[in-house]
Every structure is written in C-alpha cells, then in structure tokens.
C-alpha cells in the first residue's frame, strides 16, 4: 500500500475512530461480558479488549463503505468520501475481517468464530446488498453486532446465563436509543419516532429488570438500582426532545447498571 494510501487510512482512523469514543466502547462491551461472573486474568482481558476494538474497526469500515452514497450528500468532508481509490479500503476491510475471524478462533474459540462471528458477517453482507429496506430498519438490524460482540466475549451461546442475557438486552437497547437520538435524520424517517419510543420503553424496562433480579439477594443494591432506573428514565424523557444534543448521557445509566451487576456477580 502506498504512502498516500497509508496516510488516507490513518486519517480515516483518526476521524472515524477517535480514542475518546472508541476506547470506552470496547470497555463497555467487555464489562457487559463480565456480568455472568466469568473469571479471566488481566492479560486475557487486554487481548479481548484489543479483539473487541478490532471488531469495531471492521464493522465501522464496512458500514461506512456501504453508506458512501448517502455520506457524499450529508458528510462530504469525510475522508472516505473524498478518497478516489476505494479498492484499497475494501481490501483492508476484507483482510481485517479475515484476521478477526482467525483471532477470534484462537483467542476465544473456533466454535464462537463459526457459530457467531461468521453468521454475523454473512447477515450484514446480505443486508448491505439488499435494497429497499427502510433506513430506520436497516440501522436497527446493524446494531445487532453489539449484542453479538458481548455474547462472543462472554463465552458464546454455551456460556449464556440470565445475567449475561440481561446485559445483552441492556447493551442492545442502549445503542438503539443512542443511535436514534444521535442521528436526527434517522429519527425523522417514517416510523423513526415510533422506533425510538419502543426502544426507550424497552430500555427503561431492562433498567427495572436489573433491579428486580437483585431484590431477593441484594435488597439494598436493588433499591439503589431502582432509584437509578427512575432517574435514568427521567433523563431519557429529557433527551427525547427535538434538538436534544446530550445523547451520550444515555450511556451513563447503562454503565452504572453493568458495573453493579458485575460487582454483584463476583461477590
């Protein structure tokens, strides 16, 4: 790859994967995977953190390559839009996808690579090539990757517990609400507001479900989680306003819920 292509790739990474946003993201996914109480040493956590970051890079690049036509109209300043030789970015996407599959097989298990990561790649590949799907529906399907990431990190389908299932729901609806709050044009699509309402209602229900799961074993913690759920729902209602800009706050209650669940599962 030429120096110009290397510079373009570096500029793309700096633009679309800034450390302040994409370092916390794999940390949240890793935290969600620990809710089930699995034991892992520090070195393993570091490797899995790097793997999660590589997954995020792969799927972000694939998403951006798919969204090029729309980005040319709405985000003409982006590096990928201004790049003429996109073939090299497609090669990078393919090589990273292959590398992630092999790394997942070695670091996690080949069962996880074949039963979760490969189907996820195939599903999104079909989605990217299928036309006529409403954009709001397309965006909701793409978000399935985050729950799958958590499921892979937590040990796959065989390692799925009730706590992990709740964490996966928490992750999915948090990202679903965030995406609709973050992208006002997506919210303005037909059924965009309805989709936001359904996801917000589901997210609030999961917040209370977390509290309900702990009330018999940790009543004091359950009361704290219930208070957090009420506060979070109030915050969510404030964010759900035309022109709301503090959409990142929707992550804070989810992170606190995950942190408490992880602590309780290990205690």
PDB file of C-alpha atoms in Angstrom:
ATOM      1  CA  UNK A   1       0.000   0.000   0.000  1.00  0.00           C
ATOM      2  CA  UNK A   2       1.417   3.414  -0.988  1.00  0.00           C
ATOM      3  CA  UNK A   3       2.322   6.154   1.463  1.00  0.00           C
ATOM      4  CA  UNK A   4      -0.681   8.142   0.225  1.00  0.00           C
ATOM      5  CA  UNK A   5      -2.967   5.196   0.953  1.00  0.00           C
ATOM      6  CA  UNK A   6      -1.386   4.750   4.375  1.00  0.00           C
ATOM      7  CA  UNK A   7      -1.989   8.408   5.127  1.00  0.00           C
ATOM      8  CA  UNK A   8      -5.594   8.102   3.988  1.00  0.00           C
ATOM      9  CA  UNK A   9      -6.128   5.084   6.220  1.00  0.00           C
ATOM     10  CA  UNK A  10      -4.524   6.872   9.169  1.00  0.00           C
ATOM     11  CA  UNK A  11      -6.709   9.921   8.538  1.00  0.00           C
ATOM     12  CA  UNK A  12      -9.779   7.699   8.338  1.00  0.00           C
ATOM     13  CA  UNK A  13      -8.968   6.018  11.657  1.00  0.00           C
ATOM     14  CA  UNK A  14      -8.358   9.383  13.314  1.00  0.00           C
ATOM     15  CA  UNK A  15     -11.663  10.725  12.002  1.00  0.00           C
ATOM     16  CA  UNK A  16     -13.988   7.763  12.498  1.00  0.00           C
ATOM     17  CA  UNK A  17     -12.388   6.023  15.470  1.00  0.00           C
ATOM     18  CA  UNK A  18     -11.233   8.805  17.811  1.00  0.00           C
ATOM     19  CA  UNK A  19      -9.729   7.396  21.053  1.00  0.00           C
ATOM     20  CA  UNK A  20     -12.160   9.307  23.252  1.00  0.00           C
ATOM     21  CA  UNK A  21     -15.066   7.447  21.666  1.00  0.00           C
ATOM     22  CA  UNK A  22     -13.709   4.094  20.563  1.00  0.00           C
ATOM     23  CA  UNK A  23     -11.604   3.175  23.578  1.00  0.00           C
ATOM     24  CA  UNK A  24     -14.558   3.367  26.025  1.00  0.00           C
ATOM     25  CA  UNK A  25     -16.762   1.409  23.596  1.00  0.00           C
ATOM     26  CA  UNK A  26     -14.891  -1.933  23.807  1.00  0.00           C
ATOM     27  CA  UNK A  27     -14.528  -1.377  27.556  1.00  0.00           C
ATOM     28  CA  UNK A  28     -18.331  -1.212  27.860  1.00  0.00           C
ATOM     29  CA  UNK A  29     -18.700  -4.392  25.797  1.00  0.00           C
ATOM     30  CA  UNK A  30     -16.061  -6.145  27.902  1.00  0.00           C
ATOM     31  CA  UNK A  31     -17.761  -5.008  31.108  1.00  0.00           C
ATOM     32  CA  UNK A  32     -21.074  -6.410  29.861  1.00  0.00           C
ATOM     33  CA  UNK A  33     -19.408  -9.751  29.138  1.00  0.00           C
ATOM     34  CA  UNK A  34     -18.208  -9.992  32.755  1.00  0.00           C
ATOM     35  CA  UNK A  35     -21.699  -9.740  34.244  1.00  0.00           C
ATOM     36  CA  UNK A  36     -22.101 -13.522  34.225  1.00  0.00           C
ATOM     37  CA  UNK A  37     -19.227 -13.852  36.673  1.00  0.00           C
ATOM     38  CA  UNK A  38     -16.657 -15.423  34.344  1.00  0.00           C
ATOM     39  CA  UNK A  39     -13.083 -15.464  35.550  1.00  0.00           C
ATOM     40  CA  UNK A  40     -10.297 -14.142  33.350  1.00  0.00           C
ATOM     41  CA  UNK A  41      -6.782 -12.903  34.037  1.00  0.00           C
ATOM     42  CA  UNK A  42      -5.541  -9.405  33.233  1.00  0.00           C
ATOM     43  CA  UNK A  43      -3.633 -10.492  30.131  1.00  0.00           C
ATOM     44  CA  UNK A  44      -6.739 -12.193  28.761  1.00  0.00           C
ATOM     45  CA  UNK A  45      -8.781  -9.063  29.361  1.00  0.00           C
ATOM     46  CA  UNK A  46      -6.216  -6.976  27.464  1.00  0.00           C
ATOM     47  CA  UNK A  47      -6.289  -9.375  24.493  1.00  0.00           C
ATOM     48  CA  UNK A  48     -10.085  -9.438  24.440  1.00  0.00           C
ATOM     49  CA  UNK A  49     -10.162  -5.641  24.641  1.00  0.00           C
ATOM     50  CA  UNK A  50      -7.940  -5.460  21.577  1.00  0.00           C
ATOM     51  CA  UNK A  51     -10.103  -8.034  19.796  1.00  0.00           C
ATOM     52  CA  UNK A  52     -13.274  -6.046  20.539  1.00  0.00           C
ATOM     53  CA  UNK A  53     -11.616  -2.894  19.224  1.00  0.00           C
ATOM     54  CA  UNK A  54     -10.663  -4.733  16.026  1.00  0.00           C
ATOM     55  CA  UNK A  55     -14.252  -5.949  15.588  1.00  0.00           C
ATOM     56  CA  UNK A  56     -15.474  -2.375  15.978  1.00  0.00           C
ATOM     57  CA  UNK A  57     -12.977  -1.132  13.387  1.00  0.00           C
ATOM     58  CA  UNK A  58     -14.015  -3.829  10.900  1.00  0.00           C
ATOM     59  CA  UNK A  59     -17.734  -3.201  11.140  1.00  0.00           C
ATOM     60  CA  UNK A  60     -17.378   0.592  11.219  1.00  0.00           C
ATOM     61  CA  UNK A  61     -15.360   0.465   7.995  1.00  0.00           C
ATOM     62  CA  UNK A  62     -17.879  -1.873   6.368  1.00  0.00           C
ATOM     63  CA  UNK A  63     -20.745   0.406   7.467  1.00  0.00           C
ATOM     64  CA  UNK A  64     -19.007   3.465   6.037  1.00  0.00           C
ATOM     65  CA  UNK A  65     -18.261   1.733   2.725  1.00  0.00           C
ATOM     66  CA  UNK A  66     -21.939   0.805   2.459  1.00  0.00           C
ATOM     67  CA  UNK A  67     -23.118   4.336   3.357  1.00  0.00           C
ATOM     68  CA  UNK A  68     -20.869   6.129   0.858  1.00  0.00           C
ATOM     69  CA  UNK A  69     -23.652   7.445  -1.389  1.00  0.00           C
ATOM     70  CA  UNK A  70     -25.569   8.948   1.500  1.00  0.00           C
ATOM     71  CA  UNK A  71     -22.383  10.329   3.097  1.00  0.00           C
ATOM     72  CA  UNK A  72     -21.467  12.075  -0.164  1.00  0.00           C
ATOM     73  CA  UNK A  73     -24.579  14.196   0.307  1.00  0.00           C
ATOM     74  CA  UNK A  74     -24.651  14.559   4.099  1.00  0.00           C
ATOM     75  CA  UNK A  75     -20.947  14.332   5.059  1.00  0.00           C
ATOM     76  CA  UNK A  76     -18.893  15.416   2.004  1.00  0.00           C
ATOM     77  CA  UNK A  77     -15.950  16.343   4.252  1.00  0.00           C
ATOM     78  CA  UNK A  78     -15.274  12.774   5.424  1.00  0.00           C
ATOM     79  CA  UNK A  79     -12.020  11.101   4.457  1.00  0.00           C
ATOM     80  CA  UNK A  80     -13.634   8.066   2.860  1.00  0.00           C
ATOM     81  CA  UNK A  81     -15.948  10.237   0.748  1.00  0.00           C
ATOM     82  CA  UNK A  82     -13.001  12.265  -0.551  1.00  0.00           C
ATOM     83  CA  UNK A  83     -10.968   9.140  -1.370  1.00  0.00           C
ATOM     84  CA  UNK A  84     -10.898   8.186  -5.047  1.00  0.00           C
ATOM     85  CA  UNK A  85      -9.266   4.746  -4.787  1.00  0.00           C
ATOM     86  CA  UNK A  86     -11.690   2.917  -2.517  1.00  0.00           C
ATOM     87  CA  UNK A  87     -10.466  -0.519  -3.597  1.00  0.00           C
ATOM     88  CA  UNK A  88      -7.661  -0.365  -1.053  1.00  0.00           C
ATOM     89  CA  UNK A  89     -10.121   0.382   1.749  1.00  0.00           C
ATOM     90  CA  UNK A  90     -12.186  -2.598   0.629  1.00  0.00           C
ATOM     91  CA  UNK A  91      -9.045  -4.736   0.729  1.00  0.00           C
ATOM     92  CA  UNK A  92      -8.382  -3.520   4.270  1.00  0.00           C
ATOM     93  CA  UNK A  93     -11.957  -4.396   5.257  1.00  0.00           C
ATOM     94  CA  UNK A  94     -11.562  -7.881   3.815  1.00  0.00           C
ATOM     95  CA  UNK A  95      -8.181  -8.500   5.434  1.00  0.00           C
ATOM     96  CA  UNK A  96      -9.347  -7.227   8.820  1.00  0.00           C
ATOM     97  CA  UNK A  97     -12.463  -9.407   8.585  1.00  0.00           C
ATOM     98  CA  UNK A  98     -10.307 -12.462   7.881  1.00  0.00           C
ATOM     99  CA  UNK A  99      -7.862 -11.512  10.635  1.00  0.00           C
ATOM    100  CA  UNK A 100     -10.692 -11.042  13.135  1.00  0.00           C
ATOM    101  CA  UNK A 101     -12.107 -14.455  12.278  1.00  0.00           C
ATOM    102  CA  UNK A 102      -8.730 -16.138  12.885  1.00  0.00           C
ATOM    103  CA  UNK A 103      -8.049 -14.086  16.037  1.00  0.00           C
ATOM    104  CA  UNK A 104     -11.497 -14.919  17.411  1.00  0.00           C
ATOM    105  CA  UNK A 105     -10.840 -18.603  16.796  1.00  0.00           C
ATOM    106  CA  UNK A 106      -7.510 -18.540  18.618  1.00  0.00           C
ATOM    107  CA  UNK A 107      -8.339 -16.108  21.455  1.00  0.00           C
ATOM    108  CA  UNK A 108     -11.908 -17.250  22.154  1.00  0.00           C
ATOM    109  CA  UNK A 109     -12.811 -20.466  20.335  1.00  0.00           C
ATOM    110  CA  UNK A 110     -13.391 -21.718  16.809  1.00  0.00           C
ATOM    111  CA  UNK A 111     -16.939 -22.614  17.817  1.00  0.00           C
ATOM    112  CA  UNK A 112     -17.599 -18.946  18.587  1.00  0.00           C
ATOM    113  CA  UNK A 113     -15.917 -17.872  15.342  1.00  0.00           C
ATOM    114  CA  UNK A 114     -18.047 -20.238  13.229  1.00  0.00           C
ATOM    115  CA  UNK A 115     -21.388 -20.001  15.061  1.00  0.00           C
ATOM    116  CA  UNK A 116     -21.456 -16.265  15.887  1.00  0.00           C
ATOM    117  CA  UNK A 117     -18.885 -14.147  14.051  1.00  0.00           C
ATOM    118  CA  UNK A 118     -19.227 -15.850  10.659  1.00  0.00           C
ATOM    119  CA  UNK A 119     -23.076 -15.703  10.645  1.00  0.00           C
ATOM    120  CA  UNK A 120     -22.910 -12.052  11.755  1.00  0.00           C
ATOM    121  CA  UNK A 121     -20.607 -11.237   8.831  1.00  0.00           C
ATOM    122  CA  UNK A 122     -22.826 -13.104   6.378  1.00  0.00           C
ATOM    123  CA  UNK A 123     -26.015 -11.495   7.705  1.00  0.00           C
ATOM    124  CA  UNK A 124     -24.631  -7.974   7.376  1.00  0.00           C
ATOM    125  CA  UNK A 125     -23.143  -8.747   3.945  1.00  0.00           C
ATOM    126  CA  UNK A 126     -26.614  -9.770   2.736  1.00  0.00           C
ATOM    127  CA  UNK A 127     -28.133  -6.691   4.392  1.00  0.00           C
ATOM    128  CA  UNK A 128     -25.654  -4.379   2.650  1.00  0.00           C
ATOM    129  CA  UNK A 129     -26.560  -5.882  -0.718  1.00  0.00           C
ATOM    130  CA  UNK A 130     -30.320  -5.802  -0.190  1.00  0.00           C
ATOM    131  CA  UNK A 131     -32.086  -2.699  -1.420  1.00  0.00           C
ATOM    132  CA  UNK A 132     -35.439  -1.258  -0.482  1.00  0.00           C
ATOM    133  CA  UNK A 133     -35.075  -1.687   3.271  1.00  0.00           C
ATOM    134  CA  UNK A 134     -36.194   1.429   5.199  1.00  0.00           C
ATOM    135  CA  UNK A 135     -33.178   3.163   6.673  1.00  0.00           C
ATOM    136  CA  UNK A 136     -34.503   3.047  10.232  1.00  0.00           C
ATOM    137  CA  UNK A 137     -34.985  -0.733   9.936  1.00  0.00           C
ATOM    138  CA  UNK A 138     -31.535  -1.137   8.391  1.00  0.00           C
ATOM    139  CA  UNK A 139     -29.970   0.798  11.291  1.00  0.00           C
ATOM    140  CA  UNK A 140     -31.734  -1.362  13.883  1.00  0.00           C
ATOM    141  CA  UNK A 141     -30.530  -4.580  12.232  1.00  0.00           C
ATOM    142  CA  UNK A 142     -26.936  -3.352  12.034  1.00  0.00           C
ATOM    143  CA  UNK A 143     -26.967  -2.734  15.802  1.00  0.00           C
ATOM    144  CA  UNK A 144     -27.286  -6.490  16.403  1.00  0.00           C
ATOM    145  CA  UNK A 145     -23.491  -6.617  16.137  1.00  0.00           C
ATOM    146  CA  UNK A 146     -23.046  -5.165  19.659  1.00  0.00           C
ATOM    147  CA  UNK A 147     -25.048  -7.858  21.495  1.00  0.00           C
ATOM    148  CA  UNK A 148     -23.223 -10.475  19.408  1.00  0.00           C
ATOM    149  CA  UNK A 149     -19.869  -8.976  20.459  1.00  0.00           C
ATOM    150  CA  UNK A 150     -20.881  -9.301  24.119  1.00  0.00           C
ATOM    151  CA  UNK A 151     -22.097 -12.856  23.596  1.00  0.00           C
ATOM    152  CA  UNK A 152     -18.804 -13.815  21.952  1.00  0.00           C
ATOM    153  CA  UNK A 153     -16.735 -12.252  24.726  1.00  0.00           C
ATOM    154  CA  UNK A 154     -18.823 -13.960  27.416  1.00  0.00           C
ATOM    155  CA  UNK A 155     -18.107 -17.425  26.017  1.00  0.00           C
ATOM    156  CA  UNK A 156     -20.668 -17.895  23.280  1.00  0.00           C
ATOM    157  CA  UNK A 157     -24.096 -19.470  23.385  1.00  0.00           C
ATOM    158  CA  UNK A 158     -22.989 -22.188  25.818  1.00  0.00           C
ATOM    159  CA  UNK A 159     -21.880 -19.552  28.318  1.00  0.00           C
ATOM    160  CA  UNK A 160     -25.140 -17.617  28.180  1.00  0.00           C
ATOM    161  CA  UNK A 161     -26.653 -17.017  31.620  1.00  0.00           C
ATOM    162  CA  UNK A 162     -29.641 -14.981  32.779  1.00  0.00           C
ATOM    163  CA  UNK A 163     -27.317 -12.185  33.915  1.00  0.00           C
ATOM    164  CA  UNK A 164     -25.479 -12.164  30.601  1.00  0.00           C
ATOM    165  CA  UNK A 165     -28.805 -12.157  28.750  1.00  0.00           C
ATOM    166  CA  UNK A 166     -29.917  -9.088  30.694  1.00  0.00           C
ATOM    167  CA  UNK A 167     -26.592  -7.386  29.975  1.00  0.00           C
ATOM    168  CA  UNK A 168     -27.024  -8.133  26.267  1.00  0.00           C
ATOM    169  CA  UNK A 169     -30.508  -6.597  26.301  1.00  0.00           C
ATOM    170  CA  UNK A 170     -29.144  -3.577  28.155  1.00  0.00           C
ATOM    171  CA  UNK A 171     -26.390  -3.129  25.563  1.00  0.00           C
ATOM    172  CA  UNK A 172     -28.728  -3.571  22.594  1.00  0.00           C
ATOM    173  CA  UNK A 173     -31.413  -1.110  23.668  1.00  0.00           C
ATOM    174  CA  UNK A 174     -28.843   1.410  24.915  1.00  0.00           C
ATOM    175  CA  UNK A 175     -27.237   1.508  21.475  1.00  0.00           C
ATOM    176  CA  UNK A 176     -30.628   1.500  19.747  1.00  0.00           C
ATOM    177  CA  UNK A 177     -31.785   4.556  21.700  1.00  0.00           C
ATOM    178  CA  UNK A 178     -28.404   6.267  21.341  1.00  0.00           C
ATOM    179  CA  UNK A 179     -28.391   5.796  17.561  1.00  0.00           C
ATOM    180  CA  UNK A 180     -31.824   7.373  17.171  1.00  0.00           C
ATOM    181  CA  UNK A 181     -31.002  10.269  19.483  1.00  0.00           C
ATOM    182  CA  UNK A 182     -27.616  10.816  17.842  1.00  0.00           C
ATOM    183  CA  UNK A 183     -28.891  10.804  14.255  1.00  0.00           C
ATOM    184  CA  UNK A 184     -31.746  13.279  13.959  1.00  0.00           C
ATOM    185  CA  UNK A 185     -32.256  12.415  10.279  1.00  0.00           C
ATOM    186  CA  UNK A 186     -32.803   8.785  11.248  1.00  0.00           C
ATOM    187  CA  UNK A 187     -35.343   9.828  13.868  1.00  0.00           C
ATOM    188  CA  UNK A 188     -37.131  11.904  11.205  1.00  0.00           C
ATOM    189  CA  UNK A 189     -37.613   8.846   8.982  1.00  0.00           C
ATOM    190  CA  UNK A 190     -41.040   7.234   8.737  1.00  0.00           C
ATOM    191  CA  UNK A 191     -41.661   5.308  11.987  1.00  0.00           C
ATOM    192  CA  UNK A 192     -38.457   6.817  13.414  1.00  0.00           C
ATOM    193  CA  UNK A 193     -40.184   8.347  16.435  1.00  0.00           C
ATOM    194  CA  UNK A 194     -42.182   5.156  16.994  1.00  0.00           C
ATOM    195  CA  UNK A 195     -38.981   3.096  16.889  1.00  0.00           C
ATOM    196  CA  UNK A 196     -37.392   5.449  19.408  1.00  0.00           C
ATOM    197  CA  UNK A 197     -40.376   5.142  21.734  1.00  0.00           C
ATOM    198  CA  UNK A 198     -40.338   1.332  21.578  1.00  0.00           C
ATOM    199  CA  UNK A 199     -36.601   1.144  22.211  1.00  0.00           C
ATOM    200  CA  UNK A 200     -36.778   3.709  25.025  1.00  0.00           C
ATOM    201  CA  UNK A 201     -39.625   1.775  26.665  1.00  0.00           C
ATOM    202  CA  UNK A 202     -37.651  -1.464  26.346  1.00  0.00           C
ATOM    203  CA  UNK A 203     -34.504   0.157  27.762  1.00  0.00           C
ATOM    204  CA  UNK A 204     -36.417   1.512  30.753  1.00  0.00           C
ATOM    205  CA  UNK A 205     -37.937  -1.926  31.328  1.00  0.00           C
ATOM    206  CA  UNK A 206     -34.473  -3.522  31.295  1.00  0.00           C
ATOM    207  CA  UNK A 207     -33.244  -0.978  33.842  1.00  0.00           C
ATOM    208  CA  UNK A 208     -36.039  -2.055  36.191  1.00  0.00           C
ATOM    209  CA  UNK A 209     -35.460  -5.715  35.329  1.00  0.00           C
ATOM    210  CA  UNK A 210     -31.887  -5.380  36.556  1.00  0.00           C
ATOM    211  CA  UNK A 211     -33.188  -4.065  39.875  1.00  0.00           C
ATOM    212  CA  UNK A 212     -35.792  -6.841  40.077  1.00  0.00           C
ATOM    213  CA  UNK A 213     -33.168  -9.550  39.504  1.00  0.00           C
ATOM    214  CA  UNK A 214     -31.220  -8.427  42.584  1.00  0.00           C
ATOM    215  CA  UNK A 215     -34.035  -7.673  45.045  1.00  0.00           C
ATOM    216  CA  UNK A 216     -34.047 -11.131  46.691  1.00  0.00           C
ATOM    217  CA  UNK A 217     -30.274 -11.461  47.083  1.00  0.00           C
ATOM    218  CA  UNK A 218     -29.127  -7.833  47.399  1.00  0.00           C
ATOM    219  CA  UNK A 219     -32.128  -5.728  48.537  1.00  0.00           C
ATOM    220  CA  UNK A 220     -30.087  -2.608  49.301  1.00  0.00           C
ATOM    221  CA  UNK A 221     -28.403  -2.753  45.904  1.00  0.00           C
ATOM    222  CA  UNK A 222     -31.800  -3.369  44.311  1.00  0.00           C
ATOM    223  CA  UNK A 223     -33.190  -0.175  45.859  1.00  0.00           C
ATOM    224  CA  UNK A 224     -30.218   1.752  44.531  1.00  0.00           C
ATOM    225  CA  UNK A 225     -30.676   0.250  41.077  1.00  0.00           C
ATOM    226  CA  UNK A 226     -34.398   1.035  41.135  1.00  0.00           C
ATOM    227  CA  UNK A 227     -33.623   4.657  42.022  1.00  0.00           C
ATOM    228  CA  UNK A 228     -31.073   4.716  39.197  1.00  0.00           C
ATOM    229  CA  UNK A 229     -33.712   3.312  36.812  1.00  0.00           C
ATOM    230  CA  UNK A 230     -36.220   6.037  37.772  1.00  0.00           C
ATOM    231  CA  UNK A 231     -33.583   8.734  37.369  1.00  0.00           C
ATOM    232  CA  UNK A 232     -32.426   7.267  34.055  1.00  0.00           C
ATOM    233  CA  UNK A 233     -35.979   7.172  32.684  1.00  0.00           C
ATOM    234  CA  UNK A 234     -36.424  10.815  33.645  1.00  0.00           C
ATOM    235  CA  UNK A 235     -33.166  11.609  31.870  1.00  0.00           C
ATOM    236  CA  UNK A 236     -34.285   9.642  28.834  1.00  0.00           C
ATOM    237  CA  UNK A 237     -37.506  11.613  28.625  1.00  0.00           C
ATOM    238  CA  UNK A 238     -35.487  14.846  28.668  1.00  0.00           C
ATOM    239  CA  UNK A 239     -33.204  13.613  25.897  1.00  0.00           C
ATOM    240  CA  UNK A 240     -36.195  12.679  23.779  1.00  0.00           C
ATOM    241  CA  UNK A 241     -36.863  16.229  22.726  1.00  0.00           C
ATOM    242  CA  UNK A 242     -36.470  17.916  19.339  1.00  0.00           C
ATOM    243  CA  UNK A 243     -32.933  19.217  19.134  1.00  0.00           C
ATOM    244  CA  UNK A 244     -31.649  17.259  22.137  1.00  0.00           C
ATOM    245  CA  UNK A 245     -27.857  17.128  21.908  1.00  0.00           C
ATOM    246  CA  UNK A 246     -26.693  15.376  25.076  1.00  0.00           C
ATOM    247  CA  UNK A 247     -27.442  11.936  23.691  1.00  0.00           C
ATOM    248  CA  UNK A 248     -24.222  10.477  25.106  1.00  0.00           C
ATOM    249  CA  UNK A 249     -25.734  10.621  28.586  1.00  0.00           C
ATOM    250  CA  UNK A 250     -27.840   7.590  27.740  1.00  0.00           C
ATOM    251  CA  UNK A 251     -24.696   5.507  28.262  1.00  0.00           C
ATOM    252  CA  UNK A 252     -24.128   6.594  31.869  1.00  0.00           C
ATOM    253  CA  UNK A 253     -27.023   4.676  33.492  1.00  0.00           C
ATOM    254  CA  UNK A 254     -26.202   1.599  31.416  1.00  0.00           C
ATOM    255  CA  UNK A 255     -22.549   1.671  32.508  1.00  0.00           C
ATOM    256  CA  UNK A 256     -23.548   2.038  36.162  1.00  0.00           C
ATOM    257  CA  UNK A 257     -26.016  -0.843  35.848  1.00  0.00           C
ATOM    258  CA  UNK A 258     -23.367  -3.051  34.237  1.00  0.00           C
ATOM    259  CA  UNK A 259     -20.782  -2.112  36.861  1.00  0.00           C
ATOM    260  CA  UNK A 260     -23.151  -3.005  39.713  1.00  0.00           C
ATOM    261  CA  UNK A 261     -24.156  -6.276  38.051  1.00  0.00           C
ATOM    262  CA  UNK A 262     -20.504  -7.210  37.552  1.00  0.00           C
ATOM    263  CA  UNK A 263     -19.698  -6.419  41.184  1.00  0.00           C
ATOM    264  CA  UNK A 264     -22.656  -8.415  42.491  1.00  0.00           C
ATOM    265  CA  UNK A 265     -21.856 -11.406  40.289  1.00  0.00           C
ATOM    266  CA  UNK A 266     -18.303 -11.557  41.599  1.00  0.00           C
ATOM    267  CA  UNK A 267     -19.188 -11.037  45.253  1.00  0.00           C
TER     268      UNK A 267
END
